[in-house]
XYZ file of C-alpha atoms in Angstrom:
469
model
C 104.695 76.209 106.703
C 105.139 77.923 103.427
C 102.619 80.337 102.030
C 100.685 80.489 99.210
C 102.582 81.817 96.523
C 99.381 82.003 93.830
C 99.632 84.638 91.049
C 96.773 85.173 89.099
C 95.800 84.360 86.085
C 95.283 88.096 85.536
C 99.280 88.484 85.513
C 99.864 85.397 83.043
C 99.898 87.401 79.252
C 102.929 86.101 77.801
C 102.665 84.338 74.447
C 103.889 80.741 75.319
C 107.210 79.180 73.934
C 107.837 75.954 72.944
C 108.577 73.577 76.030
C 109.411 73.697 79.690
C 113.214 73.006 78.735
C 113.310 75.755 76.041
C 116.247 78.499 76.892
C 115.463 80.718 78.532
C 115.678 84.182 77.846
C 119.489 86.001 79.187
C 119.758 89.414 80.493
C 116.588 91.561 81.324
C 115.594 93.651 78.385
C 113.861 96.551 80.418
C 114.466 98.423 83.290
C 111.911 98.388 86.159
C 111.245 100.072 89.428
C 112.722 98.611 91.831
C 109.714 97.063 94.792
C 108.174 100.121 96.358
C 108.785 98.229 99.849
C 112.350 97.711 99.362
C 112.720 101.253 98.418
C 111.531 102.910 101.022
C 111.685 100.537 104.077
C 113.977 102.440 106.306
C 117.833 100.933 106.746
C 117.128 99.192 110.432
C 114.040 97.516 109.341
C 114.257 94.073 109.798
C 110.577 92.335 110.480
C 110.750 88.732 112.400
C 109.537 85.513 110.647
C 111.061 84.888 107.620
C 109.378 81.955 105.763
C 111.827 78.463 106.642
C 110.743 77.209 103.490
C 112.636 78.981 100.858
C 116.184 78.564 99.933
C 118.839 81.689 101.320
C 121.719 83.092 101.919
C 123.170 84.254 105.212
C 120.850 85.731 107.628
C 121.504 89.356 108.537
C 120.188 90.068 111.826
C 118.230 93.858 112.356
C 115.708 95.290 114.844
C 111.991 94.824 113.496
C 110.097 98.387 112.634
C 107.248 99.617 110.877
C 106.449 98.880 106.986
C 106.097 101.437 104.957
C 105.150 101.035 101.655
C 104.670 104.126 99.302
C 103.728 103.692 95.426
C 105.924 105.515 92.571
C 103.380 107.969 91.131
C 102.066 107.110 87.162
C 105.067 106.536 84.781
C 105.826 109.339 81.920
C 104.411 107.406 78.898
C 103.807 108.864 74.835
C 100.799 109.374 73.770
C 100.725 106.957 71.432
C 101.625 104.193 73.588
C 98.968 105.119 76.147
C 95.908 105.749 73.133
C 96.911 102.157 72.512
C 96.718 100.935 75.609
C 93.421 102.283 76.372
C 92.054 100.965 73.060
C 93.486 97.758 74.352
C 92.108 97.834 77.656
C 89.164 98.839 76.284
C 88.159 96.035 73.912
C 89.350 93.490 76.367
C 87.104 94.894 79.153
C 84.050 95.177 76.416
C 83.346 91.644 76.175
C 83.709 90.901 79.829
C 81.344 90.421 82.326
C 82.321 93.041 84.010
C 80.757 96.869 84.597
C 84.281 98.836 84.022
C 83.384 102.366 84.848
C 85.980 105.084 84.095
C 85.390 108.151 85.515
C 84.316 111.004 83.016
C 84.506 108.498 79.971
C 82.016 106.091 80.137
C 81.499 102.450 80.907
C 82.224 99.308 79.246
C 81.825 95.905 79.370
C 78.491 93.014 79.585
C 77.277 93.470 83.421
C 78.113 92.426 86.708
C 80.605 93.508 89.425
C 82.376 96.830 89.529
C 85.895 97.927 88.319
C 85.626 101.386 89.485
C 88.516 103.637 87.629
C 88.760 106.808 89.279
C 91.839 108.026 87.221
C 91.953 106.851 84.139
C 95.016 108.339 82.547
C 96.996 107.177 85.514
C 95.727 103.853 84.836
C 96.128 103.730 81.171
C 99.263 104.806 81.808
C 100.752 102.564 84.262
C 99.691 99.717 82.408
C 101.029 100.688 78.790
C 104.469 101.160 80.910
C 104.493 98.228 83.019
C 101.789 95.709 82.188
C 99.932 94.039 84.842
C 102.716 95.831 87.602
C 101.371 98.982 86.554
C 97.611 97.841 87.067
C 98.369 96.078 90.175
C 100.398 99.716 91.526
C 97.023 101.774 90.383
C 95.153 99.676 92.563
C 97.490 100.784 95.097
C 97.582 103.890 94.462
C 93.746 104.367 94.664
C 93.587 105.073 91.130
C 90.491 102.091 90.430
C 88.623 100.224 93.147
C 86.124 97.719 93.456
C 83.575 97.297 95.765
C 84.068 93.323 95.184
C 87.709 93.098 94.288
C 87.591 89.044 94.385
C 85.142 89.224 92.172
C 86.911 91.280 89.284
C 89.819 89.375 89.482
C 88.091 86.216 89.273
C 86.351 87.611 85.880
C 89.649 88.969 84.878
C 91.748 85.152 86.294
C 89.147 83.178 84.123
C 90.002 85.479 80.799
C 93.267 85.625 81.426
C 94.629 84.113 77.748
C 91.640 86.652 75.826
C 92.725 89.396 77.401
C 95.738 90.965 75.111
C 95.338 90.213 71.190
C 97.468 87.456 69.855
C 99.364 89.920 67.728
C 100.475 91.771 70.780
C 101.339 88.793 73.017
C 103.359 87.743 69.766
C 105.476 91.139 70.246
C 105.057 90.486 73.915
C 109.272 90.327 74.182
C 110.129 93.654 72.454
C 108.278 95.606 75.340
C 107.505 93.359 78.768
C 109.588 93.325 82.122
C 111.401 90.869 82.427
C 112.696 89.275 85.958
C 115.229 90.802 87.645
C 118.726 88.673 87.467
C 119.285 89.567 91.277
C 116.224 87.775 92.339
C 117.418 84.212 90.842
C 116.957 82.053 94.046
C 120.783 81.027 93.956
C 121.936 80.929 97.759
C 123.365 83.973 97.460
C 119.736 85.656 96.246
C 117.542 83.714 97.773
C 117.192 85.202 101.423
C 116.730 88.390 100.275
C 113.578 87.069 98.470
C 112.596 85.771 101.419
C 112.911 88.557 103.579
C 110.632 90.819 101.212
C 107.812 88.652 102.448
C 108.335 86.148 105.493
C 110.553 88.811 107.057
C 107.635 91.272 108.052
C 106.401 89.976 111.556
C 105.286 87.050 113.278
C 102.842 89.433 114.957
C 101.367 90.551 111.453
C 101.055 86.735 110.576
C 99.732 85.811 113.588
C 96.958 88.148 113.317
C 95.148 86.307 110.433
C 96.389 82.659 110.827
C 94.638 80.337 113.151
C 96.229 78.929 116.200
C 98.321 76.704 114.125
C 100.234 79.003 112.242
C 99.460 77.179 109.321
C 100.088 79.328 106.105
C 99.484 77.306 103.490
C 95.943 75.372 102.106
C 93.929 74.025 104.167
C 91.235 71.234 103.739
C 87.773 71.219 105.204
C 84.926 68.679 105.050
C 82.776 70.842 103.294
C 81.554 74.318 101.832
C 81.372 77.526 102.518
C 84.540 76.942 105.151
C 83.975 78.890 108.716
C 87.171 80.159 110.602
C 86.218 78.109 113.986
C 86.807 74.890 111.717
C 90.271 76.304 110.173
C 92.572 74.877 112.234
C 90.883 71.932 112.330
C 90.940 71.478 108.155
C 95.091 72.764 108.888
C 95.440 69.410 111.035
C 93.549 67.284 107.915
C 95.761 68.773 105.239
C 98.561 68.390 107.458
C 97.752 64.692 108.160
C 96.877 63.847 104.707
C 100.338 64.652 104.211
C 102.042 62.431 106.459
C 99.477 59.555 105.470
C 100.741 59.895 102.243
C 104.191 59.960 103.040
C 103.846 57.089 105.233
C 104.599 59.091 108.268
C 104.547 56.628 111.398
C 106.216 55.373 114.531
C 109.905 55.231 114.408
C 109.580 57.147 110.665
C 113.359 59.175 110.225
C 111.350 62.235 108.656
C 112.887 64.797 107.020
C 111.030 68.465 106.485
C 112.128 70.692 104.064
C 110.063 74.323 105.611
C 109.476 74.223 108.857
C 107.477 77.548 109.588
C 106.252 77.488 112.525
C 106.495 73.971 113.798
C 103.264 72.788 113.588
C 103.939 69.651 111.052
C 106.794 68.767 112.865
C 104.983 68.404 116.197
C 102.349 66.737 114.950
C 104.480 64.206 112.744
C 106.851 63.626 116.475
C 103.100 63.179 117.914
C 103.255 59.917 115.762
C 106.118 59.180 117.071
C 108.214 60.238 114.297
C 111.844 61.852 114.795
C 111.764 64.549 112.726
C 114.744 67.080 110.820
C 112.862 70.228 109.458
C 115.221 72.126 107.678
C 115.132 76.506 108.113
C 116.517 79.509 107.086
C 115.171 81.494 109.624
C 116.134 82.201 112.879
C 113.157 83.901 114.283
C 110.909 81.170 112.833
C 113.195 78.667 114.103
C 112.794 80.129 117.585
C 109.415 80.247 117.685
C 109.209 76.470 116.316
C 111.067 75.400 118.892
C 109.597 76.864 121.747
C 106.410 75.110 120.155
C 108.369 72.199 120.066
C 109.056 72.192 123.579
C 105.671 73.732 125.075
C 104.718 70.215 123.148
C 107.135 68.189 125.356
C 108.476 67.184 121.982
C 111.942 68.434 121.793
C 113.581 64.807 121.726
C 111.948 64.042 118.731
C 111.802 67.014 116.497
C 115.776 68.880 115.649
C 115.211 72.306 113.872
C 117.991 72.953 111.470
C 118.820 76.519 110.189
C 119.914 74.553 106.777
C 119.466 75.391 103.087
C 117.407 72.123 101.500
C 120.739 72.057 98.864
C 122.883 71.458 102.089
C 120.700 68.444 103.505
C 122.447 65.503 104.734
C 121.449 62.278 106.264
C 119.049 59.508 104.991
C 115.281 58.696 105.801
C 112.718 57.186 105.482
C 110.403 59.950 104.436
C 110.926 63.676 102.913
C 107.817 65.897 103.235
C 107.548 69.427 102.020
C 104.697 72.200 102.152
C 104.697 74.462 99.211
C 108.001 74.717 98.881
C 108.416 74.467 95.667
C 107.246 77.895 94.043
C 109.612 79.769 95.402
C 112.694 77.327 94.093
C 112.476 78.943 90.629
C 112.487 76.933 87.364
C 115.672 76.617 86.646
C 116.735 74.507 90.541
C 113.434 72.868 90.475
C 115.587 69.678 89.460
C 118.052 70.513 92.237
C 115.241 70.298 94.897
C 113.644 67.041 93.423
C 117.450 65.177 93.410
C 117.606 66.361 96.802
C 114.155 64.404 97.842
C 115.934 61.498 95.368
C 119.493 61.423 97.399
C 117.852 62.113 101.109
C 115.402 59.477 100.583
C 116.006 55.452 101.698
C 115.595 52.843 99.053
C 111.457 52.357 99.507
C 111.379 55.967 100.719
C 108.686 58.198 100.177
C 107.981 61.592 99.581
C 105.088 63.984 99.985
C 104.922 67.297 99.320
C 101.724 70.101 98.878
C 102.428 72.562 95.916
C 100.498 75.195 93.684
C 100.107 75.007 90.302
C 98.966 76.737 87.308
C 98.415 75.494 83.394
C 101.548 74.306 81.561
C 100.702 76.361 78.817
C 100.663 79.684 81.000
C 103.606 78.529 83.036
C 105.641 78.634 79.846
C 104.065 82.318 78.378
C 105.066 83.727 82.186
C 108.086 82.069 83.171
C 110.014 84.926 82.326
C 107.904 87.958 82.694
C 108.192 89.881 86.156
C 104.932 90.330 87.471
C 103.296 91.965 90.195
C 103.370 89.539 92.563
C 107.094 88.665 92.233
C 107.444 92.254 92.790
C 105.578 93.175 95.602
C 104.788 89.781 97.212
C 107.226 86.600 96.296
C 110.013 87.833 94.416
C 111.998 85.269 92.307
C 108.491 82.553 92.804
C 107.040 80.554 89.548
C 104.422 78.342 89.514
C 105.064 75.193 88.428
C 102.337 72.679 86.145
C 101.370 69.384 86.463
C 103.210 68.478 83.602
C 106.715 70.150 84.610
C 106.596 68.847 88.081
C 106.313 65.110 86.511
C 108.675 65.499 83.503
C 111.538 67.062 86.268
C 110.619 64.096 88.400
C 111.024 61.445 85.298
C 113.778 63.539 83.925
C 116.359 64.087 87.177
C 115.634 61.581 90.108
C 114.622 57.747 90.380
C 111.396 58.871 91.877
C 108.093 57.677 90.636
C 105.135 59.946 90.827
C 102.283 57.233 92.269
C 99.804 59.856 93.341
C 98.230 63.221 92.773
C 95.074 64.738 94.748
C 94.090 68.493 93.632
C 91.874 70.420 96.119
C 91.832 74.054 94.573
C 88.866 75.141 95.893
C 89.580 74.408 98.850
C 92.267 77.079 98.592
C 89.964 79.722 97.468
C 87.988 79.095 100.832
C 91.248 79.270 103.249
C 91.871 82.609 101.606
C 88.691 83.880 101.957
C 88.779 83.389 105.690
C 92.730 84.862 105.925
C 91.745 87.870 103.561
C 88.311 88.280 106.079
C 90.203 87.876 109.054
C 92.689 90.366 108.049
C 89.898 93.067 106.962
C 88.647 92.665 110.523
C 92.350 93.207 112.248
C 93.319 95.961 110.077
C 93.312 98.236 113.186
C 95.520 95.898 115.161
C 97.781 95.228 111.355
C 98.087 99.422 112.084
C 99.331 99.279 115.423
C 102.232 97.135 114.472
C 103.386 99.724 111.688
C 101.759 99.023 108.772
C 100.658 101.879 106.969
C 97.219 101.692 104.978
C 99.158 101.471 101.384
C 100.693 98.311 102.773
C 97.331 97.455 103.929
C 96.107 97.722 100.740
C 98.335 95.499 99.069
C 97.868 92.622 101.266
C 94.266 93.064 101.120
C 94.990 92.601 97.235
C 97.319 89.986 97.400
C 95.143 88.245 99.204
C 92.109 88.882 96.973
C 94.127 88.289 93.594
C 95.283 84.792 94.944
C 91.780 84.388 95.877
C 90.839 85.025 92.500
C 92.908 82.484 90.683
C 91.662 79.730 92.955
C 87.904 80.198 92.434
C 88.478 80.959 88.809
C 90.065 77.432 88.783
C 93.311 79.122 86.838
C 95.292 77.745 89.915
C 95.018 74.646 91.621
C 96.624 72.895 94.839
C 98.145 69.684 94.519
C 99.382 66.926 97.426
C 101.589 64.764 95.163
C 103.590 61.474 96.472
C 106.450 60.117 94.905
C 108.334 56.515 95.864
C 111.390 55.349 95.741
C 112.093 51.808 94.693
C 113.855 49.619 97.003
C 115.924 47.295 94.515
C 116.195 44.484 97.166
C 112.305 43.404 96.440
């Protein structure tokens, strides 16, 4: 299991640079707040369930608690930076189709849903400090609403490259945030990315998965997607998978992410013997009581293993958006290690998101919302960078590609539904209402860059040639 680590087109602003391989840019050139979650979680918070699927360091073991999440109030900003910034926000909201009402100033914009400001020199002034952080953080803060938020940010996903003038995004580096060098996903970085979102709760996961534990795309048979068919489209996306991959009888399968267990039991099903490779204990627990409940556990062997440390060979490699949280610059790392794990005639299969090339290269750098409140260190690779990395750094072969975006849009829909519904029960574990908010967001921006078509979901295989034919 991995989850979907979508960010929005609405976050993407960056003027692009040159290539994929360009250098990239050294130190951060401004100082940010540090995530509101990590700030004020309290010292013996640890939450169970970090995600298996992300590179980390060593695991430090706490009690779980409550989450707390409190919002830094509006930014100190000139007045000149923030009479910009509303003229800015202003004339990109004009020729949306959008009804952007600000409260005591007017409205803007062509028709259609609702961006509701309620403060507007909070908001002004949280973006002219810190971008599309700041508007994300007035959401949080109550400072605009919507009475459709997927719908906003779907208007705002599908704009995304009209939305600051080109001779702004051209002075884009003299003023943007830039990503934090601590949340690099070397090993020594990496857990704590994971633990700022798979470290929460299995409980608060559990509440708006299905039975599978599946957090990542599903695929259904057909639209609109209902929840009692979820787990079942979970199982086809999962099978797909290990179709692809060639996933059999006898197979030596190797998982990179386990989550919670379910591809592994249903690959040993097949009669595979499978290695899934994790980072977390508590997931790793849970996976292999799953394992066992499934009278499984001579077949499947949960690892607590970094995918850089994998050993062995086999016959297949399989791996469930994985990949966006690897960061850029150990994306070839992870694709040698599918190379060097793989048998001659191997394959490999793996599910990941991805966003236009042109976009991944104006954002690679920028710290967004999302990588600070939801998947710190994550990037979103293209199409195009996936394939040149393979070509470039393994002797894989890309011999398939199968996009099902929309299909993504629907499996977050039901999540971000299901969670609206639970948000009592998401209280009674400890999660305040701010937190609330922002997964309700999270959820409803990722939703947004799916049914804007911004973001797609890709199930990609990739062979290895076996010399002796």
């Amino acid at each position: 299991m991995r989850a979907a680590e979508p960010r929005s087109a609405a976050e993407q602003e960056d003027a692009p640079t040159d290539d994929v391989d360009a250098e990239r840019s050294g130190t951060d050139a401004a100082t940010e707040h540090r995530s509101a979650d990590a700030e004020h979680r309290s010292a013996d918070v640890e939450h169970p369930g970090a995600d298996v699927e992300h590179p980390g360091a060593t695991h430090t073991d706490h009690e779980p608690g409550p989450a707390r999440l409190d919002v830094p109030g509006p930014p100190a900003a000139t007045w000149p930076r923030t009479a910009l910034t509303r003229a800015v926000v202003r004339r990109a909201l004009r020729e949306l189709p959008l009804h952007a009402r600000f409260a005591g100033t007017g409205s803007v914009g062509r028709g259609g849903p609702l961006l509701d400001v309620h403060d507007p020199a909070a908001f002004h002034r949280r973006i002219g400090s810190q971008g599309l952080i700041g508007f994300g953080e007035s959401y949080l803060a109550g400072e605009w609403d919507a009475p459709d938020p997927v719908a906003v940010l779907t208007v705002l996903a599908a704009h995304a490259a009209e939305l600051v003038p080109a001779p702004l995004q051209r002075l884009r580096g003299l003023w943007a945030l830039r990503q934090p060098p601590n949340r690099r996903n070397t090993p020594d970085h990496a857990r704590d990315n994971i633990s700022h979102h798979y470290d929460l709760s299995n409980e608060l996961f559990a509440l708006f998965l299905d039975d599978t534990l599946t957090y990542s795309s599903a695929l259904f048979r057909g639209f609109p997607a209902h929840w009692d068919l979820l787990a079942g489209a979970q199982h086809r996306k999962i099978d797909r998978l290990l179709d692809l991959a060639g996933v059999g009888n006898g197979t030596r399968l190797l998982e990179i992410g386990t989550g919670w267990g379910e591809l592994a039991i249903r690959a040993a099903a097949r009669g595979a013997h499978v290695t899934s490779l994790t980072l977390s204990r508590e997931q790793r627990d849970l996976a292999r009581a799953r394992v066992r409940e499934a009278g499984l556990s001579d077949r499947v062997a949960i690892e607590l293993c970094d995918y850089r440390e994998a050993r062995g060979s086999y016959d297949a490699v399989v791996s469930v958006e994985m990949l966006e949280a690897v960061g850029e610059e150990f994306w070839p790392v992870y694709f040698r290690t599918l190379d060097e794990r793989l048998v001659p005639g191997g394959r490999a299969a793996f599910q990941v998101i991805t966003m236009p090339h042109e976009r991944m290269l104006a954002s690679r750098n920028t710290h967004t919302w999302i990588q600070k409140y939801i998947f710190p260190g994550g990037l979103l690779p293209s199409v195009k960078a996936i394939e040149r990395t393979v070509r470039d750094h393994t002797r894989l072969a890309v011999t398939r590609r199968e996009g099902f975006g929309a299909h993504y849009a629907e499996t977050l829909r039901l999540w971000r539904e299901r969670f609206t519904e639970r948000a009592g029960e998401v209280a009674d574990l400890g999660f305040d209402e701010t937190f609330r908010r922002m997964w309700t967001f999270y959820l409803a921006y990722s939703e947004a860059g799916f049914r804007s078509g911004y973001l797609d979901v890709q199930q990609y295989l990739c062979t290895k040639e076996d010399p002796a034919r």
